[in-house]
CSV table of C-alpha atoms and ligand atoms in Angstrom, one decimal:
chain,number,residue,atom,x,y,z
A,126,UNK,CA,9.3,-11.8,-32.1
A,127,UNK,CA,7.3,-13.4,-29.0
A,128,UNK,CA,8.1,-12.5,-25.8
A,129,UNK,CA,6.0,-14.8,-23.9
A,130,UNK,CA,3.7,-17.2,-25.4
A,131,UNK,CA,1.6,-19.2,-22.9
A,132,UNK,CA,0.1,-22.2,-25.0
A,133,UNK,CA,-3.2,-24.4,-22.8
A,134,UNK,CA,-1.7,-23.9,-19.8
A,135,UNK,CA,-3.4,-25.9,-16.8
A,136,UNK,CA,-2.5,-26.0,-13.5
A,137,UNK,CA,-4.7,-27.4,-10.4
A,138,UNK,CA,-4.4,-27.5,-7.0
A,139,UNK,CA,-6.7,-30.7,-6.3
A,140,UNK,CA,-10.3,-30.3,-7.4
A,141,UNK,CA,-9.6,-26.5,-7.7
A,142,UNK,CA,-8.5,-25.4,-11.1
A,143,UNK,CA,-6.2,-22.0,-10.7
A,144,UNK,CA,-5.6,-21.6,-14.5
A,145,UNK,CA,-7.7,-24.0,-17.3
A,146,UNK,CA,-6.2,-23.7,-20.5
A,147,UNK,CA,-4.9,-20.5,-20.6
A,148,UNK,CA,-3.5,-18.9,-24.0
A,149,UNK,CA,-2.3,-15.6,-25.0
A,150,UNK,CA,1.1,-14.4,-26.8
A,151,UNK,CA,2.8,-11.4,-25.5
A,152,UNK,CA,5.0,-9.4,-28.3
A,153,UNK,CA,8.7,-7.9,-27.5
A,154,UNK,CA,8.7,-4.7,-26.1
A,155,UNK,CA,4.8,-4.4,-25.4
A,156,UNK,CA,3.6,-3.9,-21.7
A,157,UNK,CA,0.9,-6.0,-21.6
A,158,UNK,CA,-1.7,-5.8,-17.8
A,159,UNK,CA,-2.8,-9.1,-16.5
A,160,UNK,CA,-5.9,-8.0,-14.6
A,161,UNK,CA,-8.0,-10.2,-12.5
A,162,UNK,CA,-9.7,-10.3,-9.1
A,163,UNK,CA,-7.9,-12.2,-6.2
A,164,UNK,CA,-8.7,-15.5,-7.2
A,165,UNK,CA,-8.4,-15.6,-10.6
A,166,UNK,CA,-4.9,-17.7,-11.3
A,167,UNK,CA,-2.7,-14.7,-11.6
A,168,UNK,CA,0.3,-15.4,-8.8
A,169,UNK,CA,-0.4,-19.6,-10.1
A,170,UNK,CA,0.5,-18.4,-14.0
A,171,UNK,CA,3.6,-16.4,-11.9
A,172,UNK,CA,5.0,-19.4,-10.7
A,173,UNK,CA,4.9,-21.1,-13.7
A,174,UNK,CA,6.0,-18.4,-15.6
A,175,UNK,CA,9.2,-18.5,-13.4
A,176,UNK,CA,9.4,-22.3,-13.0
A,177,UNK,CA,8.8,-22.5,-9.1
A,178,UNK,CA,5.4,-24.8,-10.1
A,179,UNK,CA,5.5,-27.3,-13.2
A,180,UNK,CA,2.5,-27.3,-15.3
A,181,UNK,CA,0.2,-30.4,-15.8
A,182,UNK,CA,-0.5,-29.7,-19.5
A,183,UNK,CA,0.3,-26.9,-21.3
A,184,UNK,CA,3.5,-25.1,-22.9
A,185,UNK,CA,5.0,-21.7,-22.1
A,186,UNK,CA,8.3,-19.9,-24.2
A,187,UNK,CA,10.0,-17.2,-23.1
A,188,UNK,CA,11.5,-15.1,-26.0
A,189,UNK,CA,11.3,-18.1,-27.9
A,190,UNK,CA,12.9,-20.3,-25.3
A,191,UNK,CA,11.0,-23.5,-24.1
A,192,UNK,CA,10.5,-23.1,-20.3
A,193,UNK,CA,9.8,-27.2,-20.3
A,194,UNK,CA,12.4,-27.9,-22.8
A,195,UNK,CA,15.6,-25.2,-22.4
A,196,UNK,CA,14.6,-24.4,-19.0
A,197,UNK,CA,18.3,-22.3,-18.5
A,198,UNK,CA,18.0,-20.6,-21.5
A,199,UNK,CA,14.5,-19.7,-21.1
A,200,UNK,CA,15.1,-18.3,-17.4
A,201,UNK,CA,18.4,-16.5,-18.2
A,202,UNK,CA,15.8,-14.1,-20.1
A,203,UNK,CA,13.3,-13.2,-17.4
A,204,UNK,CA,13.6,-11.0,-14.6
A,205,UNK,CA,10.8,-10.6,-11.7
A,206,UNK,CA,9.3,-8.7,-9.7
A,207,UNK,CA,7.8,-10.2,-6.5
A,208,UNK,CA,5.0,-8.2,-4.6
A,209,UNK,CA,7.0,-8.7,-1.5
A,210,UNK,CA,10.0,-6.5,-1.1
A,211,UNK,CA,13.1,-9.3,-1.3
A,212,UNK,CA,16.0,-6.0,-0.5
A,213,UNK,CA,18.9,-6.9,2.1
A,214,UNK,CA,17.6,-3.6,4.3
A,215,UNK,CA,20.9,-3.5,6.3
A,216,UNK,CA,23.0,-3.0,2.6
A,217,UNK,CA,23.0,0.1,0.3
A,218,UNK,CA,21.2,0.2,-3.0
A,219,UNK,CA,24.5,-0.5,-5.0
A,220,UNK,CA,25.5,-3.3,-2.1
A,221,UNK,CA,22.1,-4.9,-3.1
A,222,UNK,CA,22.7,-4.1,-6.8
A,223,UNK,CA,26.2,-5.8,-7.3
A,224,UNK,CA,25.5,-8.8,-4.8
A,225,UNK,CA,22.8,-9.8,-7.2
A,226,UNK,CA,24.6,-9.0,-10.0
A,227,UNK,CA,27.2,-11.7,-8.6
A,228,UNK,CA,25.0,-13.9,-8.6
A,229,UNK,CA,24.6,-13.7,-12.4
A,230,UNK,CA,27.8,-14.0,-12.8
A,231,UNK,CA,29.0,-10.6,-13.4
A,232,UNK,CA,32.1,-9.3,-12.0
A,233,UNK,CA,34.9,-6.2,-12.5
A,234,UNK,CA,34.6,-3.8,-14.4
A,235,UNK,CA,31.0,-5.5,-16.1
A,236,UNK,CA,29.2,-5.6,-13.1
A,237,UNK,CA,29.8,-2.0,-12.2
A,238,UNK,CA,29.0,-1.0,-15.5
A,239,UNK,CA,25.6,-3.0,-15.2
A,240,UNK,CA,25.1,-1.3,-12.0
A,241,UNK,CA,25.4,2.1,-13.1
A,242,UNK,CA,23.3,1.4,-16.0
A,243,UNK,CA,20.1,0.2,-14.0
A,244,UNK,CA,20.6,2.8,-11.5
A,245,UNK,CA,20.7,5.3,-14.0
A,246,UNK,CA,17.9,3.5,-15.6
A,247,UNK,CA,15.5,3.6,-12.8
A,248,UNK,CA,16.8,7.6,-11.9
A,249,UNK,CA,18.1,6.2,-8.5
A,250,UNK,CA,21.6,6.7,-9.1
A,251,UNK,CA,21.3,9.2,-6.3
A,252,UNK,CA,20.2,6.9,-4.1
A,253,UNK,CA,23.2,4.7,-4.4
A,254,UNK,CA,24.8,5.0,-1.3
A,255,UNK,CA,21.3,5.0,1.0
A,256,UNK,CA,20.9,1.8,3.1
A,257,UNK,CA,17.5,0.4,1.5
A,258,UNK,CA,16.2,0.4,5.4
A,259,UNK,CA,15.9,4.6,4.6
A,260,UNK,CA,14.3,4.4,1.4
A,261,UNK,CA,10.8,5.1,1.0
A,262,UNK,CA,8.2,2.5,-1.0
A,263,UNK,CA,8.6,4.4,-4.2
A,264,UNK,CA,12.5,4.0,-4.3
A,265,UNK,CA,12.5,0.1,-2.6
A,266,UNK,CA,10.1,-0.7,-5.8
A,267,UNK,CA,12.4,1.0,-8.0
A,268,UNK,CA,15.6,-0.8,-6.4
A,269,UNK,CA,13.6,-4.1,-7.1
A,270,UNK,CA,13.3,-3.1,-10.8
A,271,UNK,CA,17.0,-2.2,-11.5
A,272,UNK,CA,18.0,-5.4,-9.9
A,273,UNK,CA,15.6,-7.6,-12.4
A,274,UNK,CA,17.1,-5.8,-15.4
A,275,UNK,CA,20.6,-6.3,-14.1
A,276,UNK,CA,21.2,-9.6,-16.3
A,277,UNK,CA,19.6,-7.6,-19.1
A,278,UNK,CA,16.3,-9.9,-19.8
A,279,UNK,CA,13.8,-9.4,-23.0
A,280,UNK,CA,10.9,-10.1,-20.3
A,281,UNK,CA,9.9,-8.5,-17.1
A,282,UNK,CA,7.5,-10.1,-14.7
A,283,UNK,CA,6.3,-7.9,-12.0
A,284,UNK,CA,3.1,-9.1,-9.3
A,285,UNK,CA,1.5,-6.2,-8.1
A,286,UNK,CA,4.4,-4.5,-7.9
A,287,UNK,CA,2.7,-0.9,-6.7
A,288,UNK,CA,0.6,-2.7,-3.7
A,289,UNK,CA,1.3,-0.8,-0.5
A,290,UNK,CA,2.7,2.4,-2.5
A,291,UNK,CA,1.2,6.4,-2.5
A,292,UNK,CA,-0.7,7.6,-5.6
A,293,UNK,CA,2.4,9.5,-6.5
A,294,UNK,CA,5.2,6.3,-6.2
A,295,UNK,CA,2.6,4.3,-8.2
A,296,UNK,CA,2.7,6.5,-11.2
A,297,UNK,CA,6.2,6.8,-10.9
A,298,UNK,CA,6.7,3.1,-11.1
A,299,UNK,CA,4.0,2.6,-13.8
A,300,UNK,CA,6.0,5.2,-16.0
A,301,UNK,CA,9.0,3.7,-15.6
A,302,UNK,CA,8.0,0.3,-16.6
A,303,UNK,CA,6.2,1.7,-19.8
A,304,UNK,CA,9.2,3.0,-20.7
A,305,UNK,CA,10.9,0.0,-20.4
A,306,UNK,CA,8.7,-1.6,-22.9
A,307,UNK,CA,9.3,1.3,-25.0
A,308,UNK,CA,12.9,0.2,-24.8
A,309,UNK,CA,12.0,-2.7,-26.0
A,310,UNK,CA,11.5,-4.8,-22.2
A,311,UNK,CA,8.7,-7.3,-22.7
A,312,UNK,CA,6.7,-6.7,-19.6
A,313,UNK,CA,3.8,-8.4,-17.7
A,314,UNK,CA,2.2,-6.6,-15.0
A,315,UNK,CA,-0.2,-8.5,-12.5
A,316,UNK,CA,-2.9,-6.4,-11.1
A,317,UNK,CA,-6.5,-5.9,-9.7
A,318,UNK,CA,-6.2,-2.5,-10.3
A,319,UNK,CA,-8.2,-1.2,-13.4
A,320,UNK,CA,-6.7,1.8,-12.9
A,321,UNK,CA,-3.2,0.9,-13.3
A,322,UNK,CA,-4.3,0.0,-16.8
A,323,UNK,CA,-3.6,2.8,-20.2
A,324,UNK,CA,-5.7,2.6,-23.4
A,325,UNK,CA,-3.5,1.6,-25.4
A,326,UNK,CA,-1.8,-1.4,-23.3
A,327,UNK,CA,-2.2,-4.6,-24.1
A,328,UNK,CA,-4.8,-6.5,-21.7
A,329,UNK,CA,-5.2,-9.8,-20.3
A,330,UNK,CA,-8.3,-10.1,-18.3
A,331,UNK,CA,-8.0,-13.2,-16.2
A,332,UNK,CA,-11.2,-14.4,-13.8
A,333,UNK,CA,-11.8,-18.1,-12.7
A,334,UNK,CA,-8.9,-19.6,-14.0
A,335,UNK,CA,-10.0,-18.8,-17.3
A,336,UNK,CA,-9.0,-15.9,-20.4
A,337,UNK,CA,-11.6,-13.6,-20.4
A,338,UNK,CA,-10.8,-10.9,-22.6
A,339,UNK,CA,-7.7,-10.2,-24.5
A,340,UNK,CA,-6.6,-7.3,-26.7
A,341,UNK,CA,-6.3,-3.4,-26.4
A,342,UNK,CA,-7.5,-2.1,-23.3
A,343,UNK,CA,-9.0,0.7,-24.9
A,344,UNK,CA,-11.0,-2.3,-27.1
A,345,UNK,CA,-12.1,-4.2,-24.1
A,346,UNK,CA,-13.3,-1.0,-22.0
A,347,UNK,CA,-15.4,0.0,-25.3
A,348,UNK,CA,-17.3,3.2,-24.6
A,349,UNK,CA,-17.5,2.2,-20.7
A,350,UNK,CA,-14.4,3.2,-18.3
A,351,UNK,CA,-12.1,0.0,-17.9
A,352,UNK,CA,-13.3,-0.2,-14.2
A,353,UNK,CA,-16.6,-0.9,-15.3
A,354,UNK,CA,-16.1,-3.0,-18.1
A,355,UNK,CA,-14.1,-5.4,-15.8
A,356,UNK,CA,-16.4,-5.7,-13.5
A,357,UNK,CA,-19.3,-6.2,-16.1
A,358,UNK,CA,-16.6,-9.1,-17.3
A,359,UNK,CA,-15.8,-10.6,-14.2
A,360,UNK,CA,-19.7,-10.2,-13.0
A,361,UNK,CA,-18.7,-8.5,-10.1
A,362,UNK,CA,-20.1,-5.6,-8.1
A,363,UNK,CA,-19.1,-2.3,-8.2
B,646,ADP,P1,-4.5,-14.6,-7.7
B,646,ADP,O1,-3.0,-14.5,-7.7
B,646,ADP,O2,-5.1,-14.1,-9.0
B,646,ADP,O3,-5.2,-14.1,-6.5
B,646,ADP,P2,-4.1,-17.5,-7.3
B,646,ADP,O4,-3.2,-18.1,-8.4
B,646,ADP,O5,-3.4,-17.2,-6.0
B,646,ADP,O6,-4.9,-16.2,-7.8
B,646,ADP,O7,-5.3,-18.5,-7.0
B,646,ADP,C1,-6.1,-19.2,-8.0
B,646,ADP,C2,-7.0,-20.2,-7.4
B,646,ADP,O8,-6.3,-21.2,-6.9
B,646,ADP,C3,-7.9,-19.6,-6.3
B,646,ADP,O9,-9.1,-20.3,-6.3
B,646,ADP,C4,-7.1,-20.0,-5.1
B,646,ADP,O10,-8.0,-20.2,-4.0
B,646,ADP,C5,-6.5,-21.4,-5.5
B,646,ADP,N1,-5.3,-21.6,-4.8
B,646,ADP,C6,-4.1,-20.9,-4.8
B,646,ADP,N2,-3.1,-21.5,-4.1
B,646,ADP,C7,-3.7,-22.6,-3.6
B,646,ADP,C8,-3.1,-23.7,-2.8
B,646,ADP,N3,-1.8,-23.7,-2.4
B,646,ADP,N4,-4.0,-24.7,-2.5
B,646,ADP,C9,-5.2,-24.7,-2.9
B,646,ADP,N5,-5.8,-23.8,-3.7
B,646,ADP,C10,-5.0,-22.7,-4.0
């Protein structure tokens, strides 16, 4: 099964081409790192992902769902991430948690359950009753998380979703999302951080609108650290 499959995707803003023909398949339940400098297309191939731009040519399914074609059911299985923190700071983490969920649809018995679940999922269930305002970067991030999976989606988008956190709230993020794909969460994770990026993830190196590399990052680095490689790849300097 295909979690996302993004089929000569172009998109151009003008004479400026942010993504030019852009293909790569993304399997259920693997966490797959779309690296690439600031620049290189990755918040564009975001928007398109989650429909907010249409794309001049190209195709994209979501866990087999025609964005284009079946755009509901297609959407219904995605939950994001956005790099900018989108909590109601004045409400509680459970407040924020069962609004949203309301806004699926949910309601009773259901959306509690679905609440408790992703709290429990992301270990804030301590947290619950904290107004977001109080809660570090770390736990905001972690709030943003729970609330994606709320509707229970087969893939996770997330855009730099450690920027602005401490060395120990990143890998505590990172973890969680890898186990998320270990659950079986599709997940792509927008970065320019090589260091964000484990062996044995999947990688999508993206420069210049263009595919660079794609495969294992452990295949792309070679014998050279994954720092290095990607700048050898993107031609940048170190
Ligand atoms: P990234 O998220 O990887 O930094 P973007 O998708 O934001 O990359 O940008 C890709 C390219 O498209 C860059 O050359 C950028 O300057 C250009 N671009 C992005 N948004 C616009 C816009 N609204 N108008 C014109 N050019 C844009």
């Amino acid at each position: 099964m295909t979690g996302i499959r993004v089929a000569d995707l172009t998109y151009r803003y003008g004479a400026i081409a942010a993504l030019d023909a852009v293909r790569f398949e993304v399997d259920q339940g693997a966490f797959c790192a779309l690296l690439g400098p600031n620049g290189a297309g990755k918040s564009t191939l975001f928007n398109l992902l989650t429909r907010l731009f249409v794309p001049q040519a190209g195709r994209i399914e979501i866990a087999g769902h025609d964005l284009q074609a079946n755009p509901r059911a297609a959407l219904a299985k995605l939950g994001i991430v956005f790099q900018q923190t989108t909590l109601d700071l004045d409400l509680t983490v459970r407040q924020n948690l069962t609004y949203f969920a309301a806004l699926h649809g949910l309601s009773g018995r259901d959306r509690a359950r679905r609440v408790d679940m992703v709290l429990e999922r992301l270990d804030i269930a301590d947290r619950a009753k904290q107004k977001a305002r109080t809660l570090n970067g770390g736990h905001k991030r972690r709030t943003e998380i729970a609330r994606a999976l709320l509707h229970d989606p087969a893939v996770l988008l997330l855009d730099e979703p450690t920027v602005g956190l401490d060395a120990a709230a990143r890998a505590g993020i990172t973890d969680h999302v890898h186990g998320l794909a270990d659950e079986g969460v599709t997940v792509l994770w927008a970065t320019h951080l090589a260091d964000e990026v484990r062996p044995d993830d999947r990688l999508i190196v993206l420069h210049q609108a263009k595919v660079l590399a794609d495969g294992y990052a452990n295949e792309i680095s070679g014998a050279k650290p994954l720092q290095q490689a990607f700048l050898d790849l993107t031609g940048a300097d170190a």
